[in-house]
mmCIF file of C-alpha atoms in Angstrom:
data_model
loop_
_atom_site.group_PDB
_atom_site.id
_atom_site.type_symbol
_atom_site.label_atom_id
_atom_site.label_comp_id
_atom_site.label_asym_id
_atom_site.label_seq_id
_atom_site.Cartn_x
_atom_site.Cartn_y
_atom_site.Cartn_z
ATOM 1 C CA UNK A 1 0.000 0.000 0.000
ATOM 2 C CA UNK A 2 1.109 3.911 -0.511
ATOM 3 C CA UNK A 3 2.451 5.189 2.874
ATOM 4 C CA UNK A 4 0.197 7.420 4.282
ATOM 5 C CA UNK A 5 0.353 10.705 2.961
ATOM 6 C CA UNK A 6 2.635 13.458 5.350
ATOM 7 C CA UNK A 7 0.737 17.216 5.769
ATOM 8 C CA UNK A 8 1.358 19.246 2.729
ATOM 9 C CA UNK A 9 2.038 16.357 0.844
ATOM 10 C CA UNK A 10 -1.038 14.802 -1.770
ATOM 11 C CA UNK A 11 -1.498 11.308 -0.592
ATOM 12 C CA UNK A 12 0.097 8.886 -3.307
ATOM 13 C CA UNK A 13 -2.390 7.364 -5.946
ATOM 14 C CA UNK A 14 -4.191 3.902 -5.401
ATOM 15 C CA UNK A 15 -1.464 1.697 -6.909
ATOM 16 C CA UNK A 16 1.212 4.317 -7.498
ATOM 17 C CA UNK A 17 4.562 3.694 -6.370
ATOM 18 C CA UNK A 18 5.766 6.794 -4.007
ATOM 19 C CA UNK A 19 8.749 9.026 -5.012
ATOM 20 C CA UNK A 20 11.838 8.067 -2.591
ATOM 21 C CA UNK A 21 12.139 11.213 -0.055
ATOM 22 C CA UNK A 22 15.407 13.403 -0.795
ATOM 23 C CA UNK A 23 18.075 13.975 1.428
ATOM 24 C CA UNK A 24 19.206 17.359 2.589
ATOM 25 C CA UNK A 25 22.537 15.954 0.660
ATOM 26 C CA UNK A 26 20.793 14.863 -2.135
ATOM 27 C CA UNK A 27 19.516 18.578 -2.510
ATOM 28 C CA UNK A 28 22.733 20.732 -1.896
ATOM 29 C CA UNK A 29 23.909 18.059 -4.653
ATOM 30 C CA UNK A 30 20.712 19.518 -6.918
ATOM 31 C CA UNK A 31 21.792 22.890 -6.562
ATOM 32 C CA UNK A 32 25.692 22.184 -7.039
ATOM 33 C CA UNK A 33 25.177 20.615 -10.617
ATOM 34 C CA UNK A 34 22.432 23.334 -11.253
ATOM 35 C CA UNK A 35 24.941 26.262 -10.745
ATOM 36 C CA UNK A 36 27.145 24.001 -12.809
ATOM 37 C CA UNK A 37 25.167 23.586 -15.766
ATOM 38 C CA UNK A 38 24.483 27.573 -15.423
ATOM 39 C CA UNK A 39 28.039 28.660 -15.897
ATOM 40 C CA UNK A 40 27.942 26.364 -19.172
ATOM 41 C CA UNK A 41 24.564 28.018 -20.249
ATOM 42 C CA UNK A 42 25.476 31.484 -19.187
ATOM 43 C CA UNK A 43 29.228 31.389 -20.874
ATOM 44 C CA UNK A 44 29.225 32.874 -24.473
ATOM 45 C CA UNK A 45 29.703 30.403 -27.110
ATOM 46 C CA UNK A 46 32.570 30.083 -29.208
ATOM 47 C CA UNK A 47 30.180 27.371 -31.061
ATOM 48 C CA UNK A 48 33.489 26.721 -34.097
ATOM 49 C CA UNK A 49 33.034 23.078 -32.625
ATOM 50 C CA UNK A 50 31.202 20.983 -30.517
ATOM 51 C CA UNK A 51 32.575 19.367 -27.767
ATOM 52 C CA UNK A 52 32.178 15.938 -30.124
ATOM 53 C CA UNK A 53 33.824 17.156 -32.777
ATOM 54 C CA UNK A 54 36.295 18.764 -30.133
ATOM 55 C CA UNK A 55 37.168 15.211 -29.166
ATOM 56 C CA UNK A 56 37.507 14.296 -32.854
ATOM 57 C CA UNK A 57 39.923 16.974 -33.165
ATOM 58 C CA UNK A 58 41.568 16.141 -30.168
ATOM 59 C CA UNK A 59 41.572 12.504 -29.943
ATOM 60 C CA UNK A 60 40.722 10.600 -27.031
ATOM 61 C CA UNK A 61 43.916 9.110 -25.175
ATOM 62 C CA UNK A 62 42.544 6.976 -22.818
ATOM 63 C CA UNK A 63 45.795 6.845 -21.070
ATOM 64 C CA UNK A 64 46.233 10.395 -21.135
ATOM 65 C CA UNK A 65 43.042 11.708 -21.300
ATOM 66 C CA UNK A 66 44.351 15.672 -22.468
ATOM 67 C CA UNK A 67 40.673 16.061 -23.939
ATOM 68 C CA UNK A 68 38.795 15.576 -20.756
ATOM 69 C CA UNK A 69 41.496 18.691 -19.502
ATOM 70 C CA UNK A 70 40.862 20.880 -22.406
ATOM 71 C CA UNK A 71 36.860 20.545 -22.177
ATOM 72 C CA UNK A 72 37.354 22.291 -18.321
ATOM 73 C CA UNK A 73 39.479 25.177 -19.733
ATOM 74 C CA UNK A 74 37.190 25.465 -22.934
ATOM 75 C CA UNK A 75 34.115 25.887 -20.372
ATOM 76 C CA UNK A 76 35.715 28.325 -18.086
ATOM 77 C CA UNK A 77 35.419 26.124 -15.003
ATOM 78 C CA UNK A 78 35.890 28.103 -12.365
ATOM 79 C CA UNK A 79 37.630 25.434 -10.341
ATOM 80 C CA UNK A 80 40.105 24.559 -13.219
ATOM 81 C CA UNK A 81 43.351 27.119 -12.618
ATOM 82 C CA UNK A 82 45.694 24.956 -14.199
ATOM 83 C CA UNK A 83 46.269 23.084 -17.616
ATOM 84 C CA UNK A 84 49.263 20.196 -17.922
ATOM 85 C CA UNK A 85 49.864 19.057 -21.342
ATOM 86 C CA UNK A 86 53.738 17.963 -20.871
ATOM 87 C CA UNK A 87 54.483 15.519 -23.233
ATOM 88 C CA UNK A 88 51.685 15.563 -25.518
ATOM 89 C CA UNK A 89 53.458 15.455 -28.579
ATOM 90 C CA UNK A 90 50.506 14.428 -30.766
ATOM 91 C CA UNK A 91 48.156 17.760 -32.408
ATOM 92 C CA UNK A 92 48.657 19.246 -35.403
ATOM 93 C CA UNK A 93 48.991 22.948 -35.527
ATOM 94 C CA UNK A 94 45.160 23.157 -36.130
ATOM 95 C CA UNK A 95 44.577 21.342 -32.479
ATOM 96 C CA UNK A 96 46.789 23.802 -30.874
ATOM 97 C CA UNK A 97 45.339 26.897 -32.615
ATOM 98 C CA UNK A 98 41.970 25.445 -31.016
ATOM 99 C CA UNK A 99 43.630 25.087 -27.577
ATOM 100 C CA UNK A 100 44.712 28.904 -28.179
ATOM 101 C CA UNK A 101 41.219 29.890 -28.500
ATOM 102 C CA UNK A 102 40.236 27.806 -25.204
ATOM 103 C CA UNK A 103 42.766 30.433 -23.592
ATOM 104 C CA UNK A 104 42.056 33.486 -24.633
ATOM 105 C CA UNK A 105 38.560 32.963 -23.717
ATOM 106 C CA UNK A 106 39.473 31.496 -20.297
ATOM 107 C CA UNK A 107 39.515 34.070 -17.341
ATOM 108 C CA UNK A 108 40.576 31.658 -14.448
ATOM 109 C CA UNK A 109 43.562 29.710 -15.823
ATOM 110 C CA UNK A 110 47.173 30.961 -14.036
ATOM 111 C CA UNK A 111 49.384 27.863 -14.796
ATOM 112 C CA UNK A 112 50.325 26.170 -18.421
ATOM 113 C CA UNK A 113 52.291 23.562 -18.631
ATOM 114 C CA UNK A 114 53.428 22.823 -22.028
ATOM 115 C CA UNK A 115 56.757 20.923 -21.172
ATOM 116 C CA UNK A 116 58.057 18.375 -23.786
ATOM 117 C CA UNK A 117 55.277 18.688 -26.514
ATOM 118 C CA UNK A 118 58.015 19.387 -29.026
ATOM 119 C CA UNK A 119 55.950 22.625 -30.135
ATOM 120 C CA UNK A 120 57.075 23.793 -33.700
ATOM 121 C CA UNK A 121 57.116 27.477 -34.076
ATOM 122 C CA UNK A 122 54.517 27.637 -36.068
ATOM 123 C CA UNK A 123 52.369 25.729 -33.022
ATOM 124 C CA UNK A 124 54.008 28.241 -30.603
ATOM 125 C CA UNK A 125 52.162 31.275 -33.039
ATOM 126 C CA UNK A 126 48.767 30.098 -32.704
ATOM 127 C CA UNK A 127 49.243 29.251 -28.989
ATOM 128 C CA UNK A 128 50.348 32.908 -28.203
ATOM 129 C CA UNK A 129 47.429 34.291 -30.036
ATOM 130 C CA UNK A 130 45.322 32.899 -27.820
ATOM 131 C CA UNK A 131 47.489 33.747 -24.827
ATOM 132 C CA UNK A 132 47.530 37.345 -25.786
ATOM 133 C CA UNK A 133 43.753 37.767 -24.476
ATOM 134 C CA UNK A 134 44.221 36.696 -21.161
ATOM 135 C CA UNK A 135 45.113 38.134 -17.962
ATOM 136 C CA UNK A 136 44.996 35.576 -15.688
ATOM 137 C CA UNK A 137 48.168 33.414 -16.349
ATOM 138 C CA UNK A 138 50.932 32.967 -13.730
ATOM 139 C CA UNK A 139 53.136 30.766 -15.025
ATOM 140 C CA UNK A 140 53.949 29.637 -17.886
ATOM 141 C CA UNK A 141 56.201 26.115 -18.845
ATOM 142 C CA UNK A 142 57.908 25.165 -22.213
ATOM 143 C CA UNK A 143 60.626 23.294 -21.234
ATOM 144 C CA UNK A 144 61.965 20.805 -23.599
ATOM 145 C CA UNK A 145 60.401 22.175 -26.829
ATOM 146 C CA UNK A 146 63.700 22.258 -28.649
ATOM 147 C CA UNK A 147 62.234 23.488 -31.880
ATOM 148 C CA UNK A 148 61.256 27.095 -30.461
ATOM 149 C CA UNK A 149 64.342 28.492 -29.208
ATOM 150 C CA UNK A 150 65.716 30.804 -32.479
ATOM 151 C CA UNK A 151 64.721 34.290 -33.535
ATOM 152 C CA UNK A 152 61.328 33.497 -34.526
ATOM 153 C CA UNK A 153 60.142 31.267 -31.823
ATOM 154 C CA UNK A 154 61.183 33.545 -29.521
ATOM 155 C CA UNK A 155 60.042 36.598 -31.016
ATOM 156 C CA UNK A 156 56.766 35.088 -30.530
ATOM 157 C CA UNK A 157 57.847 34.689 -26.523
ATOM 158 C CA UNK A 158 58.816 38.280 -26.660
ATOM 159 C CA UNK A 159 55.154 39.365 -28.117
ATOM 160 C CA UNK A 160 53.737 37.819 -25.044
ATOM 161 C CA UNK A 161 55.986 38.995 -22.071
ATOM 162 C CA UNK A 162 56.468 42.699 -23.535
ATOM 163 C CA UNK A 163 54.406 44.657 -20.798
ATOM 164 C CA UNK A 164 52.915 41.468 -19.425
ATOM 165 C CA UNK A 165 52.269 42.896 -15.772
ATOM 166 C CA UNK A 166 50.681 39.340 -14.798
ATOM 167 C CA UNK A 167 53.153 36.566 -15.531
ATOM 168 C CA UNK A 168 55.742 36.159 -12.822
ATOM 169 C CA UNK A 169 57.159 32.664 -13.701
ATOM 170 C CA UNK A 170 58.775 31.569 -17.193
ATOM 171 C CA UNK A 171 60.484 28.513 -18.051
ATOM 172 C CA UNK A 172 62.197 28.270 -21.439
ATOM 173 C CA UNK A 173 65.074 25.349 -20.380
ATOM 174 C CA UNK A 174 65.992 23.199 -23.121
ATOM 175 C CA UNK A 175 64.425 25.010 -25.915
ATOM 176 C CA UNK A 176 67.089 25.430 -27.854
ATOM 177 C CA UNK A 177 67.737 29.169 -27.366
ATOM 178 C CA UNK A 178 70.551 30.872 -28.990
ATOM 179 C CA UNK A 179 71.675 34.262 -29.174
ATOM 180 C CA UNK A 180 69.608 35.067 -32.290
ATOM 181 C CA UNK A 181 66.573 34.685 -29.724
ATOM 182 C CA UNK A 182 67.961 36.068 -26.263
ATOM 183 C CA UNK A 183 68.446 39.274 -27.912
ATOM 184 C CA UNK A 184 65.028 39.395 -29.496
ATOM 185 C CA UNK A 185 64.004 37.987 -25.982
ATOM 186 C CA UNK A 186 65.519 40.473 -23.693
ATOM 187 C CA UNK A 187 64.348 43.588 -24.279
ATOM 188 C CA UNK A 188 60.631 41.977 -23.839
ATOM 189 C CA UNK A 189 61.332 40.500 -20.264
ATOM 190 C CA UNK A 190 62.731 44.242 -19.302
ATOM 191 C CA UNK A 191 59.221 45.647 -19.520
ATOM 192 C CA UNK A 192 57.549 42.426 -17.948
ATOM 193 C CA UNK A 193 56.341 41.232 -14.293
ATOM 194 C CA UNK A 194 58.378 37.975 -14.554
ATOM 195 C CA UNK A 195 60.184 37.261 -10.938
ATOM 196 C CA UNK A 196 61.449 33.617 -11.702
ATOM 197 C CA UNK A 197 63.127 32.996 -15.183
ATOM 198 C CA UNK A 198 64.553 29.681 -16.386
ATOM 199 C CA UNK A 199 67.192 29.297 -19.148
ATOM 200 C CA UNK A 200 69.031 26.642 -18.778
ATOM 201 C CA UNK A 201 70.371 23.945 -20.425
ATOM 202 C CA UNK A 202 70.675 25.826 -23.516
ATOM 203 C CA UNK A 203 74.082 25.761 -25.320
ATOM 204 C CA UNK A 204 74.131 28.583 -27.228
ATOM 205 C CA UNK A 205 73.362 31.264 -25.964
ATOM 206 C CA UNK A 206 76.480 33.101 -26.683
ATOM 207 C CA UNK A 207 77.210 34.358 -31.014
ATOM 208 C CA UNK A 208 80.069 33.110 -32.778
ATOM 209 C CA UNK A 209 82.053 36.070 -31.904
ATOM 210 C CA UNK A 210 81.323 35.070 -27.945
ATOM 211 C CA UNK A 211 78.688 37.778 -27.152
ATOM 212 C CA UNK A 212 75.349 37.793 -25.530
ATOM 213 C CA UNK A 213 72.296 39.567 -24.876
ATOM 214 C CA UNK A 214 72.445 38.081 -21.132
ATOM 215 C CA UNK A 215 74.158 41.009 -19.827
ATOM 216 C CA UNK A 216 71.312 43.148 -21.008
ATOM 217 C CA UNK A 217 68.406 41.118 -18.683
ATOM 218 C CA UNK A 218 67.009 43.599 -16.111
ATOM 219 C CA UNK A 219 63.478 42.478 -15.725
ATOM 220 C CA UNK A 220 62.140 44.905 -12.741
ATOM 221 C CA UNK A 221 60.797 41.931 -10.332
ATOM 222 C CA UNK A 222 63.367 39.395 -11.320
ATOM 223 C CA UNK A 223 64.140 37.626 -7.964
ATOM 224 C CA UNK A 224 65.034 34.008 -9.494
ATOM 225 C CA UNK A 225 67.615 33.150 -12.186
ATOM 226 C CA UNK A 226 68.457 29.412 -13.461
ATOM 227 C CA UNK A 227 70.924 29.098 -16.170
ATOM 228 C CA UNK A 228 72.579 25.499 -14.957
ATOM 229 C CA UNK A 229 73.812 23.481 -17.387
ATOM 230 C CA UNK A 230 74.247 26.098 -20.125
ATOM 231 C CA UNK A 231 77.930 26.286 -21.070
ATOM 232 C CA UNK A 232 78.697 29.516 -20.158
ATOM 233 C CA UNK A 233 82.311 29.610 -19.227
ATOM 234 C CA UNK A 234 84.052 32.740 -18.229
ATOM 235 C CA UNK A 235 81.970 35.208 -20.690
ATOM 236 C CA UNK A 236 79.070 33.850 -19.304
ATOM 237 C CA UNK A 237 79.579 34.751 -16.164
ATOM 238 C CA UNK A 238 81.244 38.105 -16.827
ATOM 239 C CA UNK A 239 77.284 38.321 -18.414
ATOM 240 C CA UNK A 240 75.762 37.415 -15.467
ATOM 241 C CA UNK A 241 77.672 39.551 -13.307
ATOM 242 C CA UNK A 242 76.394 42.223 -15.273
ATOM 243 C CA UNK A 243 72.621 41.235 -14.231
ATOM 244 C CA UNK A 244 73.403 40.827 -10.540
ATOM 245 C CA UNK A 245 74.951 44.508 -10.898
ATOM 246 C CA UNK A 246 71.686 45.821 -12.184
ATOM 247 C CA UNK A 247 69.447 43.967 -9.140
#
């Protein structure tokens, strides 16, 4: 039989099967995915793709699962203030042009991790585009992208940091950087925020005729700078000395 019927509740039809009472749990858990589905309603569209054909374009690694990471950052989720694709080494240039977009349409992301996805520079380009129309990243990694590190990759670098007043951490060990890109790089990080700045492991960061651009780095908030493991012999640190002078 129904149970009997509780004031300011109908009683239960003849033969009807009584809905299960809710927990005060149950209903905070209502009104946690209801806020949840708001923010997806309420966020503007960038409607290019679904998220199915984002997963087409993607792939779905379900080792790795990068997708499932990219759908939080493409949604804005306010919870989501970090993205780690190290070692993803498998999108085209189209895939990362989409992640760009994801970025510069996400206001709460503050770390990028990027290490080891042997980013071309082309790659790099559409990944600063999107980059360039956010505010809210901290730190950015691209360690071990060894393809990035000459005039042109890091001219694209330098596009980002120039004026950047939010970014305090960069990472650019064992990218490859040579001279040809510290000096395009330089002048850049002297007008950003950045307090901790990696370099190292890079080889060449002196010219054939033994001169560098390192001597020149005076980034106003620099507090941190790594340079181990990059060859840099007594010219090297007659550069350095130069930016320890100028702290």
């Amino acid at each position: 039989p129904p149970p009997p019927a509780t004031a300011g509740t109908p009683p239960a039809a003849a033969g009807s099967i009584a809905p299960p009472s809710r927990s005060p749990t149950a209903n905070r858990l209502d009104m946690y995915f209801y806020d949840f589905e708001g923010i997806r309603e309420n966020k503007p569209e960038d409607a290019e793709f679904s998220d199915e054909e984002d997963e087409v374009l993607f792939g779905q690694d379900n080792r790795v699962v990068y997708f499932s990471k990219l759908l939080r950052v493409k949604h804005n989720y306010p919870w989501r203030d970090y993205l780690h694709l190290n070692g993803n080494n498998a999108f085209s240039t189209r895939a990362w042009a989409r992640v760009g977009l994801f970025l510069g349409n996400n206001t709460q992301l503050e770390v990028l991790n990027l290490r080891g996805c042997e980013l071309k520079v082309e790659d790099l380009r559409v990944l600063m585009d999107g980059l360039t129309r956010t505010n809210s990243l901290r730190h950015l990694y691209l360690r071990d992208n060894g393809a990035i590190g000459g005039a042109e990759g890091m001219a694209i670098v330098a596009s980002y940091v120039d004026g950047n007043n939010h970014l305090k951490e960069l990472e650019l060990k064992k990218t490859g950087l040579r001279e040809d890109g510290l000096s395009v790089l330089v002048p850049a990080l002297n007008k950003s925020s950045v307090r901790h700045l990696s370099l190292g492991d890079n080889q060449n960061i002196f010219n054939s005729e033994g001169n560098s651009s390192l001597g020149q780095l005076n980034p106003p908030e620099l507090s941190r700078l790594a340079l181990e493991e990059s060859n840099l012999g007594r010219e090297g640190c007659l550069e350095v000395a130069k930016v320890l002078k100028n702290r």
